[in-house]
mmCIF file of C-alpha atoms in Angstrom:
data_model
loop_
_atom_site.group_PDB
_atom_site.id
_atom_site.type_symbol
_atom_site.label_atom_id
_atom_site.label_comp_id
_atom_site.label_asym_id
_atom_site.label_seq_id
_atom_site.Cartn_x
_atom_site.Cartn_y
_atom_site.Cartn_z
ATOM 1 C CA MET A 1 17.728 2.904 -10.939
ATOM 2 C CA PHE A 2 18.454 1.349 -6.573
ATOM 3 C CA ARG A 3 21.369 1.307 -4.557
ATOM 4 C CA PRO A 4 23.293 -1.469 -5.087
ATOM 5 C CA ASP A 5 24.416 -2.326 -1.266
ATOM 6 C CA ILE A 6 21.078 -1.130 0.378
ATOM 7 C CA VAL A 7 20.125 -3.152 3.359
ATOM 8 C CA PRO A 8 16.649 -3.447 5.368
ATOM 9 C CA GLN A 9 15.905 -2.838 8.507
ATOM 10 C CA VAL A 10 13.005 -5.421 9.960
ATOM 11 C CA LEU A 11 10.030 -4.148 11.725
ATOM 12 C CA PRO A 12 8.024 -7.691 12.984
ATOM 13 C CA ILE A 13 4.564 -6.834 12.683
ATOM 14 C CA PRO A 14 2.591 -7.532 15.807
ATOM 15 C CA GLY A 15 0.236 -10.503 15.325
ATOM 16 C CA GLY A 16 2.635 -11.541 12.769
ATOM 17 C CA GLY A 17 4.695 -10.986 9.562
ATOM 18 C CA LEU A 18 7.351 -8.984 9.060
ATOM 19 C CA CYS A 19 7.981 -5.315 7.719
ATOM 20 C CA LEU A 20 11.400 -4.819 5.340
ATOM 21 C CA VAL A 21 12.002 -1.318 5.092
ATOM 22 C CA PHE A 22 14.561 0.393 3.029
ATOM 23 C CA ASP A 23 16.063 3.915 3.559
ATOM 24 C CA ASP A 24 17.238 5.883 0.365
ATOM 25 C CA ILE A 25 16.984 3.189 -2.231
ATOM 26 C CA LEU A 26 16.961 5.544 -5.025
ATOM 27 C CA LEU A 27 20.063 6.382 -6.774
ATOM 28 C CA GLU A 28 18.364 9.160 -8.356
ATOM 29 C CA PRO A 29 14.092 9.656 -6.734
ATOM 30 C CA GLU A 30 14.075 13.003 -8.293
ATOM 31 C CA ARG A 31 13.545 11.679 -11.511
ATOM 32 C CA TRP A 32 11.163 9.874 -10.528
ATOM 33 C CA ARG A 33 9.307 12.786 -9.155
ATOM 34 C CA SER A 34 10.089 14.860 -12.956
ATOM 35 C CA ARG A 35 8.517 11.822 -15.107
ATOM 36 C CA ALA A 36 5.783 11.126 -12.990
ATOM 37 C CA ALA A 37 5.068 14.895 -13.524
ATOM 38 C CA GLU A 38 5.964 14.828 -17.143
ATOM 39 C CA PHE A 39 2.855 11.550 -17.224
ATOM 40 C CA ALA A 40 0.727 13.711 -15.131
ATOM 41 C CA ALA A 41 -2.904 13.134 -17.465
ATOM 42 C CA GLN A 42 -1.817 9.920 -17.880
ATOM 43 C CA PHE A 43 -2.536 8.693 -14.440
ATOM 44 C CA ASP A 44 -5.907 6.418 -14.163
ATOM 45 C CA PRO A 45 -8.403 7.861 -12.237
ATOM 46 C CA PRO A 46 -9.893 6.387 -9.472
ATOM 47 C CA GLN A 47 -11.550 3.071 -9.766
ATOM 48 C CA HIS A 48 -13.168 2.740 -6.632
ATOM 49 C CA ASN A 49 -10.973 -0.446 -5.547
ATOM 50 C CA ALA A 50 -9.190 -0.231 -2.435
ATOM 51 C CA TYR A 51 -6.720 2.645 -3.758
ATOM 52 C CA PRO A 52 -8.169 5.772 -3.401
ATOM 53 C CA GLY A 53 -6.292 8.098 -5.819
ATOM 54 C CA ARG A 54 -4.900 7.704 -9.340
ATOM 55 C CA GLU A 55 -2.694 5.372 -10.255
ATOM 56 C CA LEU A 56 -0.382 4.785 -13.761
ATOM 57 C CA ARG A 57 1.117 1.277 -14.403
ATOM 58 C CA LEU A 58 4.724 1.090 -15.169
ATOM 59 C CA PRO A 59 6.746 -0.668 -17.565
ATOM 60 C CA ASP A 60 7.684 -4.913 -16.595
ATOM 61 C CA THR A 61 11.589 -3.436 -16.966
ATOM 62 C CA VAL A 62 11.054 -1.219 -13.705
ATOM 63 C CA THR A 63 8.856 -5.009 -12.401
ATOM 64 C CA ALA A 64 12.431 -6.923 -13.268
ATOM 65 C CA ALA A 65 14.567 -4.369 -11.922
ATOM 66 C CA LEU A 66 13.175 -3.671 -8.706
ATOM 67 C CA LEU A 67 13.062 -7.298 -8.337
ATOM 68 C CA GLY A 68 16.164 -8.053 -9.413
ATOM 69 C CA MET A 69 17.230 -5.584 -6.546
ATOM 70 C CA VAL A 70 15.058 -7.128 -3.107
ATOM 71 C CA SER A 71 14.466 -10.691 -4.343
ATOM 72 C CA PRO A 72 17.559 -11.900 -1.995
ATOM 73 C CA TRP A 73 15.832 -10.094 0.877
ATOM 74 C CA LEU A 74 12.753 -12.233 0.043
ATOM 75 C CA ARG A 75 14.414 -15.120 -0.012
ATOM 76 C CA HIS A 76 15.825 -14.452 3.463
ATOM 77 C CA HIS A 77 13.022 -13.357 5.136
ATOM 78 C CA PHE A 78 9.899 -14.891 3.924
ATOM 79 C CA GLY A 79 11.163 -17.467 2.300
ATOM 80 C CA ILE A 80 10.331 -16.974 -1.040
ATOM 81 C CA ALA A 81 12.149 -19.766 -3.957
ATOM 82 C CA ARG A 82 10.738 -17.731 -6.735
ATOM 83 C CA ILE A 83 8.466 -14.266 -7.818
ATOM 84 C CA VAL A 84 5.984 -15.702 -10.254
ATOM 85 C CA ASP A 85 3.534 -12.764 -10.605
ATOM 86 C CA GLY A 86 3.914 -9.035 -10.452
ATOM 87 C CA TYR A 87 3.468 -5.798 -11.490
ATOM 88 C CA CYS A 88 4.468 -1.818 -10.881
ATOM 89 C CA ARG A 89 2.469 1.682 -10.809
ATOM 90 C CA LEU A 90 2.689 5.025 -9.436
ATOM 91 C CA SER A 91 -0.129 6.093 -7.479
ATOM 92 C CA MET A 92 -1.216 9.503 -5.646
ATOM 93 C CA VAL A 93 -4.175 9.181 -3.368
ATOM 94 C CA THR A 94 -6.255 12.000 -4.079
ATOM 95 C CA LEU A 95 -10.145 11.458 -3.035
ATOM 96 C CA ALA A 96 -11.368 13.245 -0.349
ATOM 97 C CA PRO A 97 -13.081 11.440 2.499
ATOM 98 C CA GLU A 98 -16.114 11.983 2.008
ATOM 99 C CA GLN A 99 -15.476 10.217 -1.956
ATOM 100 C CA LEU A 100 -14.779 7.559 -0.499
ATOM 101 C CA THR A 101 -16.186 4.077 -0.208
ATOM 102 C CA PRO A 102 -17.287 1.794 2.535
ATOM 103 C CA ALA A 103 -14.323 -0.724 1.630
ATOM 104 C CA GLN A 104 -11.628 2.382 0.843
ATOM 105 C CA SER A 105 -12.677 3.662 4.961
ATOM 106 C CA LEU A 106 -11.042 0.529 6.085
ATOM 107 C CA CYS A 107 -7.818 -1.034 6.105
ATOM 108 C CA HIS A 108 -7.497 -3.801 3.440
ATOM 109 C CA ARG A 109 -5.610 -6.699 2.429
ATOM 110 C CA ASP A 110 -4.219 -6.625 -0.993
ATOM 111 C CA ARG A 111 -5.626 -10.116 -1.646
ATOM 112 C CA LEU A 112 -8.174 -12.224 0.149
ATOM 113 C CA HIS A 113 -7.408 -15.136 -1.136
ATOM 114 C CA ASP A 114 -5.457 -17.386 -3.119
ATOM 115 C CA PRO A 115 -6.235 -20.883 -3.904
ATOM 116 C CA SER A 116 -2.127 -21.714 -5.104
ATOM 117 C CA GLY A 117 -1.175 -21.255 -2.372
ATOM 118 C CA LYS A 118 0.849 -18.374 -3.324
ATOM 119 C CA LEU A 119 2.668 -15.609 -1.156
ATOM 120 C CA PRO A 120 0.911 -12.361 -2.071
ATOM 121 C CA LEU A 121 3.735 -9.515 -0.724
ATOM 122 C CA ALA A 122 3.593 -5.525 -1.685
ATOM 123 C CA SER A 123 6.065 -2.382 -1.696
ATOM 124 C CA VAL A 124 5.684 0.740 -1.245
ATOM 125 C CA LEU A 125 8.171 3.401 -2.341
ATOM 126 C CA TYR A 126 7.832 7.012 -0.100
ATOM 127 C CA LEU A 127 8.306 9.718 -3.688
ATOM 128 C CA PHE A 128 7.522 12.381 -1.494
ATOM 129 C CA ASP A 129 9.270 14.674 0.772
ATOM 130 C CA ASP A 130 6.363 15.971 3.063
ATOM 131 C CA PRO A 131 5.869 13.595 5.459
ATOM 132 C CA PRO A 132 2.654 14.423 6.860
ATOM 133 C CA LEU A 133 1.091 13.166 3.454
ATOM 134 C CA GLY A 134 1.032 10.029 5.617
ATOM 135 C CA GLY A 135 3.061 6.605 5.755
ATOM 136 C CA THR A 136 1.792 3.448 6.220
ATOM 137 C CA HIS A 137 -0.138 1.554 9.070
ATOM 138 C CA PHE A 138 -0.944 -1.659 9.581
ATOM 139 C CA PHE A 139 -3.514 -3.549 11.367
ATOM 140 C CA ARG A 140 -4.693 -6.522 13.054
ATOM 141 C CA PRO A 141 -8.243 -7.975 13.132
ATOM 142 C CA LEU A 142 -10.371 -8.103 15.981
ATOM 143 C CA LEU A 143 -13.072 -10.483 15.158
ATOM 144 C CA GLU A 144 -13.328 -14.307 14.365
ATOM 145 C CA LYS A 145 -12.729 -15.253 11.048
ATOM 146 C CA ALA A 146 -16.554 -15.564 9.666
ATOM 147 C CA PRO A 147 -17.348 -12.123 10.583
ATOM 148 C CA LEU A 148 -14.685 -11.221 9.624
ATOM 149 C CA MET A 149 -15.363 -12.634 6.302
ATOM 150 C CA GLN A 150 -18.808 -10.375 5.871
ATOM 151 C CA LEU A 151 -17.945 -7.154 6.930
ATOM 152 C CA LEU A 152 -15.326 -7.276 4.196
ATOM 153 C CA ILE A 153 -17.949 -8.790 1.684
ATOM 154 C CA ASP A 154 -20.494 -6.819 3.143
ATOM 155 C CA SER A 155 -17.912 -3.405 2.573
ATOM 156 C CA ASN A 156 -17.909 -3.956 -1.057
ATOM 157 C CA ARG A 157 -21.765 -4.904 -1.533
ATOM 158 C CA MET A 158 -24.307 -2.631 0.561
ATOM 159 C CA GLU A 159 -24.809 0.694 0.022
ATOM 160 C CA ALA A 160 -22.896 3.243 1.459
ATOM 161 C CA GLU A 161 -25.389 4.263 4.114
ATOM 162 C CA ALA A 162 -26.808 1.436 5.372
ATOM 163 C CA PHE A 163 -23.162 -0.328 5.289
ATOM 164 C CA PHE A 164 -21.933 3.044 7.843
ATOM 165 C CA GLN A 165 -24.625 2.877 9.743
ATOM 166 C CA HIS A 166 -24.945 -1.161 10.369
ATOM 167 C CA TYR A 167 -21.581 -1.044 11.273
ATOM 168 C CA ARG A 168 -21.406 2.287 13.630
ATOM 169 C CA LEU A 169 -18.710 3.333 11.418
ATOM 170 C CA SER A 170 -17.931 6.812 9.977
ATOM 171 C CA ARG A 171 -16.520 7.606 5.690
ATOM 172 C CA GLY A 172 -13.175 8.759 6.114
ATOM 173 C CA TYR A 173 -9.405 7.491 6.141
ATOM 174 C CA MET A 174 -8.999 5.040 9.022
ATOM 175 C CA THR A 175 -6.123 6.056 10.530
ATOM 176 C CA ASP A 176 -6.986 4.406 14.063
ATOM 177 C CA SER A 177 -7.871 0.902 15.974
ATOM 178 C CA ASN A 178 -12.081 0.435 16.349
ATOM 179 C CA ALA A 179 -14.096 -1.843 16.936
ATOM 180 C CA TYR A 180 -13.099 -4.853 14.198
ATOM 181 C CA PHE A 181 -8.868 -3.547 13.748
ATOM 182 C CA GLU A 182 -6.929 -3.343 16.202
ATOM 183 C CA LYS A 183 -3.528 -0.869 15.063
ATOM 184 C CA VAL A 184 -0.115 -2.625 15.804
ATOM 185 C CA LEU A 185 2.357 -0.688 13.834
ATOM 186 C CA THR A 186 2.950 2.459 11.513
ATOM 187 C CA VAL A 187 5.554 3.155 9.325
ATOM 188 C CA PRO A 188 6.138 6.810 9.760
ATOM 189 C CA ALA A 189 7.073 8.394 5.605
ATOM 190 C CA ARG A 190 9.814 9.447 4.834
ATOM 191 C CA TYR A 191 11.489 10.462 1.311
ATOM 192 C CA ASN A 192 12.821 7.912 -1.016
ATOM 193 C CA ARG A 193 11.848 5.159 1.845
ATOM 194 C CA MET A 194 10.695 1.931 0.659
ATOM 195 C CA ILE A 195 8.796 -0.875 2.322
ATOM 196 C CA VAL A 196 7.941 -4.350 1.720
ATOM 197 C CA TYR A 197 5.487 -6.832 3.399
ATOM 198 C CA PRO A 198 3.349 -9.175 3.258
ATOM 199 C CA GLY A 199 -0.599 -8.773 1.272
ATOM 200 C CA MET A 200 -2.077 -10.283 3.868
ATOM 201 C CA ASN A 201 -1.826 -8.295 6.584
ATOM 202 C CA PHE A 202 -4.567 -5.433 6.861
ATOM 203 C CA HIS A 203 -2.932 -1.998 6.201
ATOM 204 C CA SER A 204 -3.998 1.615 5.595
ATOM 205 C CA GLY A 205 -1.982 4.927 4.147
ATOM 206 C CA ASP A 206 -1.128 6.673 7.325
ATOM 207 C CA ILE A 207 -3.943 9.631 5.277
ATOM 208 C CA GLY A 208 -3.938 11.951 8.702
ATOM 209 C CA ARG A 209 -4.201 15.389 6.720
ATOM 210 C CA PRO A 210 -6.089 14.963 3.329
ATOM 211 C CA ASP A 211 -6.594 18.497 3.063
ATOM 212 C CA ALA A 212 -3.269 17.746 2.123
ATOM 213 C CA LEU A 213 -3.817 15.974 -1.340
ATOM 214 C CA THR A 214 -3.140 16.967 -4.627
ATOM 215 C CA GLU A 215 -3.116 15.390 -7.860
ATOM 216 C CA ASP A 216 -0.312 17.041 -8.669
ATOM 217 C CA PRO A 217 3.141 15.006 -8.735
ATOM 218 C CA LEU A 218 5.313 17.257 -7.857
ATOM 219 C CA THR A 219 3.637 17.932 -4.633
ATOM 220 C CA GLY A 220 1.236 15.092 -3.903
ATOM 221 C CA ARG A 221 1.425 12.228 -2.193
ATOM 222 C CA LEU A 222 3.150 10.225 -4.846
ATOM 223 C CA THR A 223 4.379 6.535 -4.066
ATOM 224 C CA PHE A 224 5.664 3.658 -6.341
ATOM 225 C CA ASN A 225 4.237 0.791 -5.486
ATOM 226 C CA GLY A 226 5.017 -2.929 -6.025
ATOM 227 C CA PHE A 227 2.719 -6.203 -5.718
ATOM 228 C CA PHE A 228 4.027 -10.045 -6.413
ATOM 229 C CA ALA A 229 3.674 -13.060 -5.996
ATOM 230 C CA GLY A 230 6.071 -15.595 -4.703
ATOM 231 C CA THR A 231 6.365 -19.351 -4.135
ATOM 232 C CA MET A 232 7.784 -20.928 -1.068
ATOM 233 C CA ALA A 233 11.082 -22.117 -0.765
#
């Protein structure tokens, strides 16, 4: 499933954190696209959470295989002693900009708060061969903690038009800096490339060509996403 000899490139994320980049990670990436197309009807429709598209949860055996490959690198670069929770899914960004909620129009973190002290990590494996469909942007907040949390809370609770008017933002995919966040790093999409990063770093998909999005796994922005929580060494 995964190349056994792969070594990641390490990219510092300005403001804190690292992004690991694994190129040509799958031995047979075309099989994943074919299987995704076979099960296209089973992808769940958008749920109005942070992810603006369709999702298909993958078996735990897939999660175990991914962790078996990346765990040594998680220990080395992030100080992870043990992964205590995790899952994987196939995902496709499908929503048009005018369909996005306020929260989907901002960059996001995968977990806002974890009182247990576990470190959340996320991975994205690009399974499309059309780079303009977009890689991943990373951002750093320009607000202090209290107004930042209020912005994030409001993005989930306020009526959409009231939110956009109050914060002077526009509905649509976030692809650049604004008054609240500075874009600090972009990792371009590349077929069969996987990135791994701390989930608490603000990020968003680089959806600069929303007109090119489709619901077809063979032509759309198909990704293999992993989400993990680890205890520190």
